[in-house]
Coordinates of C-alpha atoms and ligand atoms in Angstrom, one line a residue:
M1 CA 17.4 76.9 2.2
N2 CA 19.9 76.8 -0.7
F3 CA 23.2 75.5 0.5
I4 CA 24.0 74.3 -3.0
S5 CA 22.3 75.8 -6.1
W6 CA 21.8 74.5 -9.6
R7 CA 23.3 76.6 -12.4
E8 CA 22.7 76.2 -16.1
D9 CA 26.4 75.6 -16.7
Y10 CA 26.2 72.4 -14.8
S11 CA 24.0 70.9 -17.6
V12 CA 25.3 67.8 -19.3
K13 CA 22.8 68.4 -22.2
N14 CA 20.6 65.4 -21.2
E15 CA 17.4 66.3 -19.4
V16 CA 17.1 63.0 -17.5
I17 CA 20.6 63.2 -16.1
D18 CA 20.3 67.0 -15.4
N19 CA 17.1 66.2 -13.4
Q20 CA 18.9 63.5 -11.4
H21 CA 21.7 65.9 -10.6
K22 CA 19.1 68.5 -9.5
K23 CA 17.6 65.9 -7.2
L24 CA 21.0 65.2 -5.7
F25 CA 21.4 69.0 -5.1
A26 CA 18.0 69.0 -3.4
L27 CA 18.9 66.1 -1.1
I28 CA 22.2 67.8 -0.1
N29 CA 20.1 70.9 0.7
D30 CA 17.7 68.8 2.7
L31 CA 20.6 67.2 4.6
Y32 CA 22.2 70.6 5.4
E33 CA 18.8 72.0 6.5
A34 CA 18.0 69.0 8.7
F35 CA 21.4 69.2 10.3
V36 CA 21.6 72.9 10.9
T37 CA 18.1 73.2 12.2
K38 CA 18.8 70.3 14.5
S39 CA 15.8 68.4 13.4
D40 CA 15.6 64.9 14.9
N41 CA 18.4 62.4 14.1
L42 CA 16.0 60.2 12.3
G43 CA 15.4 63.0 9.7
V44 CA 19.1 63.3 9.1
E45 CA 19.6 59.5 8.9
R46 CA 16.6 59.2 6.5
I47 CA 18.1 61.8 4.2
I48 CA 21.6 60.3 4.3
N49 CA 20.1 56.9 3.3
E50 CA 18.0 58.5 0.5
L51 CA 21.1 60.3 -0.8
S52 CA 23.1 57.1 -0.7
D53 CA 20.4 55.1 -2.6
Y54 CA 19.7 57.9 -5.1
T55 CA 23.4 58.4 -5.8
E56 CA 23.9 54.7 -6.5
N57 CA 20.9 54.7 -8.9
H58 CA 22.1 57.8 -10.6
F59 CA 25.5 56.3 -11.2
K60 CA 23.9 53.1 -12.6
E61 CA 21.9 55.2 -15.0
E62 CA 25.0 57.0 -16.2
E63 CA 26.9 53.8 -16.5
K64 CA 24.1 52.3 -18.7
L65 CA 24.5 55.2 -21.0
F66 CA 28.3 54.6 -21.1
A67 CA 27.6 51.0 -22.2
F68 CA 25.0 52.0 -24.7
Y69 CA 27.2 54.7 -26.4
N70 CA 30.4 52.7 -25.9
Y71 CA 31.9 55.7 -24.0
A72 CA 35.7 55.6 -24.2
E73 CA 36.4 57.1 -20.8
A74 CA 33.9 54.9 -18.9
E75 CA 36.4 53.0 -16.9
E76 CA 38.0 56.0 -15.2
H77 CA 34.6 57.6 -14.7
I78 CA 33.2 54.4 -13.0
K79 CA 36.2 54.3 -10.7
E80 CA 35.2 57.8 -9.4
H81 CA 31.7 56.6 -8.8
K82 CA 32.9 53.6 -6.8
I83 CA 35.1 55.7 -4.6
F84 CA 32.3 58.1 -3.9
I85 CA 29.8 55.3 -3.1
N86 CA 32.3 53.9 -0.6
T87 CA 32.7 57.3 1.0
I88 CA 29.0 57.8 1.3
Q89 CA 28.7 54.4 2.9
E90 CA 31.4 55.3 5.4
I91 CA 29.6 58.6 6.2
T92 CA 26.4 56.7 6.7
E93 CA 28.0 54.1 9.0
K94 CA 29.8 56.7 11.0
Y95 CA 26.5 58.6 11.4
K96 CA 24.7 55.5 12.7
E97 CA 27.5 54.8 15.2
N98 CA 27.8 58.4 16.4
P99 CA 25.4 61.1 15.1
K100 CA 27.7 63.7 16.7
S101 CA 30.4 62.8 14.1
F102 CA 28.3 64.6 11.5
S103 CA 29.1 68.2 10.7
T104 CA 28.8 70.8 8.0
R105 CA 32.3 69.7 6.9
I106 CA 30.5 66.6 5.5
T107 CA 27.8 68.6 3.7
S108 CA 30.6 70.9 2.3
F109 CA 32.5 67.8 1.1
L110 CA 29.3 66.5 -0.6
Q111 CA 28.7 69.8 -2.2
K112 CA 32.2 70.2 -3.5
W113 CA 32.5 66.6 -4.7
L114 CA 29.2 66.8 -6.7
I115 CA 29.9 70.1 -8.4
N116 CA 33.5 69.1 -9.2
H117 CA 32.4 65.7 -10.5
I118 CA 29.7 67.3 -12.7
L119 CA 32.0 70.0 -14.1
E120 CA 35.2 67.9 -14.5
T121 CA 34.0 64.4 -15.2
D122 CA 30.4 64.2 -16.2
K123 CA 30.6 67.0 -18.7
K124 CA 33.2 65.1 -20.6
Y125 CA 30.6 62.6 -21.7
I126 CA 28.5 65.2 -23.5
S127 CA 30.4 64.4 -26.6
M128 CA 29.1 60.8 -26.6
F129 CA 25.5 61.9 -27.2
P130 CA 24.5 62.1 -30.8
E131 CA 24.1 65.7 -32.2
Ligands
FEO201 FE1 26.5 62.4 -12.5 FE2 29.2 60.6 -12.9 O1 27.8 61.3 -11.9

């Protein structure tokens, strides 16, 4: 089931990062599928936790590149990462307290946030990579 699909114009011209973004897309698809097919709550919780951990690791990888290439817009970018990590943690906590609080509004939010962040924020750092 493809709730969110990768497109070539999402590429940031770095294979490692593109693959991490593809994995985030796959996790959001898994989360959507687990929710709409009403698989057991443990499945949804496991995917939310994996999405949260993977997102944090992905952001750390990007931030290491910012430090390595001395990226001028790192500070603003890292702020966006922090806000999103807090939001995912809130979603996770709310889900644990009350699984019924979860809805497709949340998967839609994750989908829109990720695509928007890649297109509007991540793509800006393409210029820091050497030609
Ligand atoms: Fe790919 Fe800035 O997250």
